[in-house]
């Protein structure tokens, strides 16, 4: 009897504390501002006018709360709501059947289990108050978090087999390849850039020009003297002045007036950009640039071939000062010529060293009464190569 009373007194001295406060300060200090981000979807296609909704799920490690936002595409016809699910603890509500209709809230002291970070895995289906939400992917921070926290082999195999590679769940059909935009050929009205801008939008915009080049190269003009490449004896003696304007890459041709030639001089080609010959009409045209102009070059200007035979002093000085900008064929040929000269010098040095080695070897063999190199190599060549082989004369 006394023992039973004593045991009852002990139980009364240690009463149950159902409202005892749990210290969450450590969780707050360790996980403040740390949020796991998951990507998922809610398939509402079974309802009238329903479709698949893209969602972004945020899991706050500081207090184990979940927030879900809907990704609303532009021009989809849906209202831009702030949140799909406000930030709160999401109960698992396993005693309910997952349906497509919202589940009413239960009042009273009901013990519930809430979703934790260990429950959020790729491919898992969550019950968000009666709506099936499937997790498909996560960001890089979330992957590193799970690698560092759940790095045990048995845990990976049983609870999250996808954690090793984080393979995303494909629920959308692959996007159709974007068709290439057909650019119609140039119709001849205006410049080619203006016609192209009218095909890029409903409101045509003027083409962009190189304003820096326009300001720095405004007063620079390259002048060349040229002759026409033709078999006609009358046109052979005609002399032209071809001017290239660096500010906008335009070309003008002026013919010198010659007395008693039978040809009227003056403006031969109005200033403008000239296309290079032999181009495909379906592609964007290429025009002559400063790199195409040098002494000796042959240019086809409006189906007429001109050869540049001379340049004025200003043009030569400009090309020397801006050799990095005007890299012409003459520079390339000059470089090839230098390489050829260097190779020729190296060949001469090689032959000289070979002859010196032959003379030195013969001198040493004669001074020490040794056989000459060709007497040693000739039997070997006749034995292993051919009976008529002999030592080369250079050895």
Tab-separated table of C-alpha atoms in Angstrom:
chain	number	residue	atom	x	y	z
A	1	UNK	CA	0.000	0.000	0.000
A	2	UNK	CA	2.761	2.386	0.961
A	3	UNK	CA	4.635	1.556	-2.188
A	4	UNK	CA	1.666	2.398	-4.360
A	5	UNK	CA	1.201	5.728	-2.583
A	6	UNK	CA	4.891	6.497	-2.999
A	7	UNK	CA	4.760	5.766	-6.707
A	8	UNK	CA	1.714	8.001	-7.107
A	9	UNK	CA	3.528	10.812	-5.288
A	10	UNK	CA	6.501	10.477	-7.652
A	11	UNK	CA	4.212	10.770	-10.657
A	12	UNK	CA	2.579	13.864	-9.195
A	13	UNK	CA	5.990	15.477	-8.627
A	14	UNK	CA	6.898	15.068	-12.370
A	15	UNK	CA	3.743	16.175	-14.129
A	16	UNK	CA	3.383	16.135	-17.906
A	17	UNK	CA	4.096	19.420	-19.684
A	18	UNK	CA	2.135	19.421	-22.954
A	19	UNK	CA	2.776	23.154	-23.510
A	20	UNK	CA	6.493	23.038	-22.887
A	21	UNK	CA	8.325	25.437	-25.211
A	22	UNK	CA	10.877	23.998	-27.681
A	23	UNK	CA	14.001	26.061	-28.208
A	24	UNK	CA	14.374	26.831	-31.964
A	25	UNK	CA	17.111	29.431	-31.617
A	26	UNK	CA	19.834	27.101	-32.931
A	27	UNK	CA	17.796	26.315	-36.045
A	28	UNK	CA	17.225	30.026	-36.620
A	29	UNK	CA	20.915	30.936	-36.241
A	30	UNK	CA	22.151	28.117	-38.473
A	31	UNK	CA	19.587	28.364	-41.263
A	32	UNK	CA	18.673	32.021	-41.418
A	33	UNK	CA	18.235	33.259	-45.028
A	34	UNK	CA	18.675	29.716	-46.396
A	35	UNK	CA	15.923	28.673	-48.775
A	36	UNK	CA	15.621	25.506	-50.853
A	37	UNK	CA	14.123	26.018	-54.286
A	38	UNK	CA	12.260	23.290	-56.141
A	39	UNK	CA	10.514	23.322	-59.499
A	40	UNK	CA	7.315	21.406	-60.107
A	41	UNK	CA	3.913	21.392	-61.728
A	42	UNK	CA	0.243	20.869	-60.959
A	43	UNK	CA	-1.706	18.958	-63.616
A	44	UNK	CA	-5.182	20.505	-63.774
A	45	UNK	CA	-5.988	19.279	-67.269
A	46	UNK	CA	-8.837	17.055	-66.023
A	47	UNK	CA	-10.985	20.062	-65.114
A	48	UNK	CA	-12.795	22.318	-67.556
A	49	UNK	CA	-10.382	24.677	-69.340
A	50	UNK	CA	-7.583	23.325	-67.147
A	51	UNK	CA	-3.977	22.835	-68.081
A	52	UNK	CA	-0.592	22.148	-66.520
A	53	UNK	CA	0.559	24.870	-64.106
A	54	UNK	CA	4.278	25.472	-63.568
A	55	UNK	CA	5.162	26.085	-59.914
A	56	UNK	CA	8.183	27.138	-57.861
A	57	UNK	CA	8.349	25.745	-54.317
A	58	UNK	CA	10.402	27.501	-51.624
A	59	UNK	CA	11.301	25.605	-48.465
A	60	UNK	CA	12.545	27.870	-45.633
A	61	UNK	CA	15.014	26.021	-43.434
A	62	UNK	CA	14.705	28.547	-40.649
A	63	UNK	CA	11.216	27.390	-39.610
A	64	UNK	CA	10.341	24.491	-41.994
A	65	UNK	CA	7.712	26.497	-43.850
A	66	UNK	CA	6.784	26.164	-47.530
A	67	UNK	CA	5.758	28.783	-50.053
A	68	UNK	CA	4.553	28.029	-53.585
A	69	UNK	CA	4.441	30.540	-56.432
A	70	UNK	CA	2.947	30.014	-59.856
A	71	UNK	CA	4.951	30.782	-62.971
A	72	UNK	CA	2.570	32.683	-65.206
A	73	UNK	CA	3.661	32.946	-68.817
A	74	UNK	CA	3.068	36.212	-70.682
A	75	UNK	CA	-0.128	36.430	-72.731
A	76	UNK	CA	-1.535	33.256	-71.170
A	77	UNK	CA	-4.859	34.851	-70.191
A	78	UNK	CA	-4.515	34.176	-66.466
A	79	UNK	CA	-4.550	36.701	-63.645
A	80	UNK	CA	-1.239	37.369	-61.967
A	81	UNK	CA	-1.859	36.146	-58.443
A	82	UNK	CA	0.765	36.830	-55.820
A	83	UNK	CA	1.087	33.303	-54.425
A	84	UNK	CA	-0.241	29.821	-55.086
A	85	UNK	CA	0.311	28.943	-51.397
A	86	UNK	CA	1.277	31.453	-48.748
A	87	UNK	CA	4.216	30.699	-46.513
A	88	UNK	CA	3.199	28.203	-43.845
A	89	UNK	CA	3.802	24.681	-42.664
A	90	UNK	CA	2.312	22.219	-45.107
A	91	UNK	CA	0.598	19.240	-43.442
A	92	UNK	CA	0.822	15.850	-45.016
A	93	UNK	CA	-2.850	15.022	-44.238
A	94	UNK	CA	-2.350	11.354	-45.042
A	95	UNK	CA	-5.790	10.432	-43.698
A	96	UNK	CA	-7.333	12.279	-46.634
A	97	UNK	CA	-7.631	10.954	-50.135
A	98	UNK	CA	-5.837	13.112	-52.683
A	99	UNK	CA	-8.448	14.689	-54.928
A	100	UNK	CA	-8.584	17.588	-57.316
A	101	UNK	CA	-10.972	19.523	-55.070
A	102	UNK	CA	-9.829	21.564	-52.039
A	103	UNK	CA	-9.989	19.783	-48.661
A	104	UNK	CA	-11.793	21.637	-45.848
A	105	UNK	CA	-9.791	22.568	-42.790
A	106	UNK	CA	-10.174	20.534	-39.607
A	107	UNK	CA	-10.681	22.350	-36.304
A	108	UNK	CA	-9.664	21.139	-32.883
A	109	UNK	CA	-6.537	19.626	-31.423
A	110	UNK	CA	-5.578	17.302	-34.283
A	111	UNK	CA	-2.073	15.929	-34.388
A	112	UNK	CA	-0.619	16.513	-37.836
A	113	UNK	CA	2.617	15.723	-39.591
A	114	UNK	CA	4.217	18.395	-41.735
A	115	UNK	CA	6.505	18.122	-44.737
A	116	UNK	CA	10.215	18.290	-43.939
A	117	UNK	CA	13.251	18.728	-46.148
A	118	UNK	CA	13.722	14.956	-46.246
A	119	UNK	CA	10.289	14.578	-47.880
A	120	UNK	CA	11.002	16.913	-50.764
A	121	UNK	CA	12.652	14.773	-53.406
A	122	UNK	CA	12.705	14.888	-57.176
A	123	UNK	CA	9.758	12.944	-58.548
A	124	UNK	CA	7.799	13.068	-55.271
A	125	UNK	CA	4.113	13.970	-55.369
A	126	UNK	CA	3.005	16.391	-52.633
A	127	UNK	CA	-0.502	16.862	-51.324
A	128	UNK	CA	-1.013	20.625	-51.255
A	129	UNK	CA	-4.450	20.804	-49.692
A	130	UNK	CA	-5.908	18.302	-52.130
A	131	UNK	CA	-3.864	19.267	-55.185
A	132	UNK	CA	-1.238	16.954	-56.628
A	133	UNK	CA	2.036	18.873	-56.986
A	134	UNK	CA	4.973	16.952	-58.467
A	135	UNK	CA	8.572	18.073	-57.909
A	136	UNK	CA	10.635	17.917	-61.097
A	137	UNK	CA	13.915	19.720	-60.385
A	138	UNK	CA	15.838	21.909	-57.936
A	139	UNK	CA	18.523	24.583	-58.061
A	140	UNK	CA	22.253	24.195	-57.401
A	141	UNK	CA	22.115	25.422	-53.790
A	142	UNK	CA	19.514	22.783	-52.973
A	143	UNK	CA	21.636	20.056	-54.544
A	144	UNK	CA	24.685	21.077	-52.512
A	145	UNK	CA	22.569	21.192	-49.353
A	146	UNK	CA	21.365	17.621	-49.788
A	147	UNK	CA	24.849	16.406	-50.687
A	148	UNK	CA	26.310	17.906	-47.512
A	149	UNK	CA	23.501	16.923	-45.128
A	150	UNK	CA	22.431	13.543	-46.488
A	151	UNK	CA	25.724	12.114	-47.661
A	152	UNK	CA	25.188	8.581	-46.282
A	153	UNK	CA	25.072	5.728	-48.762
A	154	UNK	CA	22.170	3.809	-47.221
A	155	UNK	CA	20.133	6.977	-47.007
A	156	UNK	CA	20.744	7.742	-50.669
A	157	UNK	CA	19.691	4.282	-51.754
A	158	UNK	CA	16.513	4.114	-49.669
A	159	UNK	CA	15.143	7.610	-49.356
A	160	UNK	CA	16.515	9.481	-52.372
A	161	UNK	CA	17.983	7.372	-55.181
A	162	UNK	CA	18.083	10.431	-57.500
A	163	UNK	CA	20.325	12.457	-55.210
A	164	UNK	CA	23.510	11.254	-56.830
A	165	UNK	CA	22.727	12.678	-60.259
A	166	UNK	CA	19.604	14.846	-59.571
A	167	UNK	CA	18.005	13.797	-62.824
A	168	UNK	CA	15.104	16.172	-63.556
A	169	UNK	CA	11.687	14.806	-64.427
A	170	UNK	CA	10.674	15.578	-68.007
A	171	UNK	CA	6.974	16.371	-68.151
A	172	UNK	CA	6.891	18.705	-71.147
A	173	UNK	CA	7.227	17.804	-74.767
A	174	UNK	CA	10.442	19.085	-76.351
A	175	UNK	CA	10.045	22.517	-77.827
A	176	UNK	CA	9.628	22.647	-81.560
A	177	UNK	CA	12.621	24.071	-83.397
A	178	UNK	CA	12.232	27.713	-84.238
A	179	UNK	CA	11.755	28.118	-87.974
A	180	UNK	CA	14.377	30.126	-89.732
A	181	UNK	CA	13.289	33.532	-90.877
A	182	UNK	CA	13.222	33.836	-94.634
A	183	UNK	CA	14.808	37.032	-95.890
A	184	UNK	CA	13.494	37.990	-99.309
A	185	UNK	CA	15.987	39.134	-101.931
A	186	UNK	CA	16.776	42.783	-102.426
A	187	UNK	CA	14.088	44.474	-104.521
A	188	UNK	CA	16.168	47.462	-105.654
A	189	UNK	CA	14.281	50.153	-103.716
A	190	UNK	CA	16.493	52.155	-101.370
A	191	UNK	CA	19.581	50.666	-99.815
A	192	UNK	CA	19.914	46.998	-98.918
A	193	UNK	CA	20.020	47.789	-95.193
A	194	UNK	CA	16.733	49.738	-95.395
A	195	UNK	CA	14.987	46.874	-97.150
A	196	UNK	CA	16.294	44.419	-94.542
A	197	UNK	CA	15.024	46.552	-91.637
A	198	UNK	CA	11.515	46.516	-93.123
A	199	UNK	CA	11.530	42.696	-92.859
A	200	UNK	CA	12.544	42.638	-89.177
A	201	UNK	CA	9.525	44.394	-87.696
A	202	UNK	CA	6.234	46.109	-88.367
A	203	UNK	CA	7.763	49.531	-87.738
A	204	UNK	CA	10.943	49.868	-89.848
A	205	UNK	CA	13.905	51.454	-88.119
A	206	UNK	CA	16.765	53.240	-89.866
A	207	UNK	CA	19.943	51.141	-90.049
A	208	UNK	CA	22.622	51.837	-87.475
A	209	UNK	CA	25.730	53.603	-88.761
A	210	UNK	CA	29.247	53.572	-87.357
A	211	UNK	CA	29.292	57.058	-85.834
A	212	UNK	CA	32.833	56.675	-84.459
A	213	UNK	CA	34.172	55.799	-87.888
A	214	UNK	CA	32.211	58.682	-89.395
A	215	UNK	CA	33.863	61.182	-87.023
A	216	UNK	CA	37.437	59.851	-87.088
A	217	UNK	CA	37.675	59.104	-90.840
A	218	UNK	CA	35.734	62.091	-92.110
A	219	UNK	CA	38.536	63.810	-94.046
A	220	UNK	CA	40.480	60.726	-95.151
A	221	UNK	CA	40.260	59.881	-98.859
A	222	UNK	CA	42.479	57.361	-100.680
A	223	UNK	CA	43.188	58.310	-104.295
A	224	UNK	CA	44.535	55.852	-106.867
A	225	UNK	CA	45.369	56.157	-110.531
A	226	UNK	CA	43.959	53.293	-112.567
A	227	UNK	CA	43.591	52.026	-116.095
A	228	UNK	CA	40.916	49.879	-117.643
A	229	UNK	CA	41.791	46.220	-118.206
A	230	UNK	CA	40.497	45.559	-121.708
A	231	UNK	CA	41.589	44.544	-125.196
A	232	UNK	CA	40.047	47.602	-126.784
A	233	UNK	CA	42.914	49.888	-127.924
A	234	UNK	CA	40.802	52.996	-127.291
A	235	UNK	CA	40.007	52.095	-123.682
A	236	UNK	CA	43.576	51.005	-122.873
A	237	UNK	CA	44.864	54.578	-122.862
A	238	UNK	CA	42.093	55.975	-120.684
A	239	UNK	CA	43.265	57.097	-117.229
A	240	UNK	CA	40.969	57.136	-114.196
A	241	UNK	CA	41.169	58.475	-110.651
A	242	UNK	CA	39.502	56.136	-108.148
A	243	UNK	CA	38.749	57.701	-104.761
A	244	UNK	CA	37.859	55.649	-101.696
A	245	UNK	CA	36.179	57.515	-98.805
A	246	UNK	CA	36.988	55.918	-95.465
A	247	UNK	CA	34.099	57.542	-93.594
A	248	UNK	CA	31.414	55.419	-95.263
A	249	UNK	CA	33.338	53.031	-97.631
A	250	UNK	CA	32.048	54.743	-100.760
A	251	UNK	CA	33.836	54.839	-104.136
A	252	UNK	CA	33.853	57.432	-106.902
A	253	UNK	CA	35.587	57.181	-110.304
A	254	UNK	CA	36.703	60.220	-112.311
A	255	UNK	CA	38.207	60.039	-115.794
A	256	UNK	CA	41.000	62.386	-116.739
A	257	UNK	CA	40.382	64.581	-119.747
A	258	UNK	CA	42.819	63.837	-122.577
A	259	UNK	CA	42.981	66.034	-125.642
A	260	UNK	CA	42.275	64.506	-129.039
A	261	UNK	CA	41.424	61.108	-127.519
A	262	UNK	CA	37.874	61.019	-128.753
A	263	UNK	CA	36.531	60.244	-125.270
A	264	UNK	CA	34.825	62.761	-123.028
A	265	UNK	CA	36.293	62.830	-119.511
A	266	UNK	CA	34.638	63.693	-116.241
A	267	UNK	CA	32.605	61.707	-113.736
A	268	UNK	CA	32.646	58.037	-114.686
A	269	UNK	CA	31.016	56.556	-111.536
A	270	UNK	CA	28.961	58.461	-109.024
A	271	UNK	CA	29.999	58.172	-105.385
A	272	UNK	CA	28.445	55.200	-103.631
A	273	UNK	CA	29.074	51.755	-102.247
A	274	UNK	CA	30.025	49.125	-104.822
A	275	UNK	CA	29.262	45.437	-104.411
A	276	UNK	CA	31.862	42.772	-105.005
A	277	UNK	CA	31.214	40.651	-108.091
A	278	UNK	CA	30.201	36.994	-108.094
A	279	UNK	CA	27.924	36.976	-105.018
A	280	UNK	CA	24.822	34.948	-104.316
A	281	UNK	CA	21.680	37.051	-104.551
A	282	UNK	CA	20.047	35.230	-101.638
A	283	UNK	CA	22.839	36.188	-99.227
A	284	UNK	CA	23.655	39.604	-97.839
A	285	UNK	CA	25.888	41.519	-100.225
A	286	UNK	CA	29.501	42.387	-99.471
A	287	UNK	CA	31.013	45.684	-100.522
A	288	UNK	CA	34.533	46.833	-101.321
A	289	UNK	CA	36.528	47.919	-98.278
A	290	UNK	CA	39.856	49.663	-97.705
A	291	UNK	CA	41.646	46.291	-97.583
A	292	UNK	CA	40.848	45.734	-101.266
A	293	UNK	CA	42.708	48.850	-102.460
A	294	UNK	CA	46.464	48.628	-103.081
A	295	UNK	CA	48.820	49.237	-105.988
A	296	UNK	CA	48.472	46.392	-108.480
A	297	UNK	CA	44.982	45.304	-107.440
A	298	UNK	CA	42.335	44.644	-110.080
A	299	UNK	CA	38.830	45.812	-109.140
A	300	UNK	CA	35.573	45.082	-110.921
A	301	UNK	CA	33.435	48.206	-110.667
A	302	UNK	CA	30.073	47.841	-112.366
A	303	UNK	CA	31.272	45.080	-114.736
A	304	UNK	CA	34.395	47.047	-115.704
A	305	UNK	CA	37.847	45.887	-114.590
A	306	UNK	CA	40.278	48.534	-113.338
A	307	UNK	CA	43.897	48.010	-112.322
A	308	UNK	CA	45.408	50.364	-109.746
A	309	UNK	CA	48.808	51.437	-111.044
A	310	UNK	CA	49.728	54.298	-108.745
A	311	UNK	CA	48.722	56.089	-105.542
A	312	UNK	CA	49.302	59.644	-104.390
A	313	UNK	CA	51.683	60.531	-101.576
A	314	UNK	CA	48.945	61.021	-98.990
A	315	UNK	CA	47.526	57.535	-99.682
A	316	UNK	CA	50.935	55.879	-99.359
A	317	UNK	CA	51.659	57.705	-96.083
A	318	UNK	CA	48.266	56.761	-94.690
A	319	UNK	CA	48.701	53.087	-95.590
A	320	UNK	CA	52.137	53.036	-93.950
A	321	UNK	CA	50.860	54.655	-90.753
A	322	UNK	CA	47.781	52.397	-90.581
A	323	UNK	CA	49.290	49.131	-91.724
A	324	UNK	CA	47.337	47.248	-89.046
A	325	UNK	CA	44.035	48.501	-90.488
A	326	UNK	CA	44.860	48.160	-94.184
A	327	UNK	CA	46.295	44.620	-94.416
A	328	UNK	CA	46.594	44.203	-98.173
A	329	UNK	CA	47.850	41.488	-100.469
A	330	UNK	CA	51.139	43.338	-100.843
A	331	UNK	CA	51.870	42.857	-97.132
A	332	UNK	CA	51.026	39.177	-97.397
A	333	UNK	CA	53.321	38.685	-100.392
A	334	UNK	CA	56.070	40.575	-98.605
A	335	UNK	CA	55.704	38.303	-95.579
A	336	UNK	CA	55.823	35.195	-97.751
A	337	UNK	CA	58.947	36.529	-99.453
A	338	UNK	CA	60.653	37.075	-96.085
A	339	UNK	CA	59.786	33.513	-94.994
A	340	UNK	CA	61.166	32.181	-98.284
A	341	UNK	CA	64.440	34.086	-97.789
A	342	UNK	CA	64.806	32.760	-94.240
A	343	UNK	CA	64.234	29.176	-95.421
A	344	UNK	CA	66.802	29.676	-98.207
A	345	UNK	CA	69.385	30.908	-95.699
A	346	UNK	CA	68.703	27.924	-93.441
A	347	UNK	CA	69.191	25.529	-96.360
A	348	UNK	CA	72.529	27.153	-97.224
A	349	UNK	CA	73.661	26.857	-93.604
A	350	UNK	CA	72.638	23.185	-93.533
A	351	UNK	CA	74.616	22.363	-96.684
A	352	UNK	CA	77.632	24.291	-95.353
A	353	UNK	CA	77.598	22.397	-92.052
A	354	UNK	CA	77.226	19.082	-93.899
A	355	UNK	CA	80.220	19.810	-96.119
A	356	UNK	CA	82.265	20.939	-93.128
A	357	UNK	CA	81.402	17.720	-91.302
A	358	UNK	CA	82.475	15.649	-94.308
A	359	UNK	CA	85.817	17.444	-94.613
A	360	UNK	CA	86.439	17.250	-90.850
A	361	UNK	CA	85.597	13.531	-90.749
A	362	UNK	CA	87.924	12.725	-93.627
A	363	UNK	CA	90.752	14.713	-92.007
A	364	UNK	CA	90.370	12.871	-88.695
A	365	UNK	CA	90.253	9.462	-90.411
A	366	UNK	CA	93.387	10.150	-92.434
A	367	UNK	CA	95.326	11.506	-89.456
A	368	UNK	CA	94.590	8.397	-87.333
A	369	UNK	CA	94.758	5.925	-90.265
A	370	UNK	CA	91.093	5.002	-89.922
A	371	UNK	CA	88.858	3.805	-92.757
A	372	UNK	CA	86.777	6.470	-94.445
A	373	UNK	CA	83.023	6.649	-93.732
A	374	UNK	CA	82.008	5.533	-97.238
A	375	UNK	CA	84.117	2.358	-96.961
A	376	UNK	CA	82.193	1.415	-93.808
A	377	UNK	CA	78.699	2.222	-95.105
A	378	UNK	CA	78.979	0.753	-98.620
A	379	UNK	CA	79.006	-2.967	-97.524
A	380	UNK	CA	76.041	-2.408	-95.236
A	381	UNK	CA	74.045	-0.709	-97.978
A	382	UNK	CA	74.853	-3.463	-100.462
A	383	UNK	CA	73.845	-6.145	-97.951
A	384	UNK	CA	70.560	-4.726	-96.602
A	385	UNK	CA	69.396	-2.288	-99.299
A	386	UNK	CA	70.535	-3.359	-102.780
A	387	UNK	CA	73.664	-4.841	-104.324
A	388	UNK	CA	74.231	-1.751	-106.448
A	389	UNK	CA	73.769	0.772	-103.633
A	390	UNK	CA	76.646	3.027	-102.742
A	391	UNK	CA	77.336	5.666	-100.154
A	392	UNK	CA	75.916	9.080	-101.020
A	393	UNK	CA	78.488	11.582	-102.111
A	394	UNK	CA	77.553	14.060	-99.400
A	395	UNK	CA	78.860	11.737	-96.639
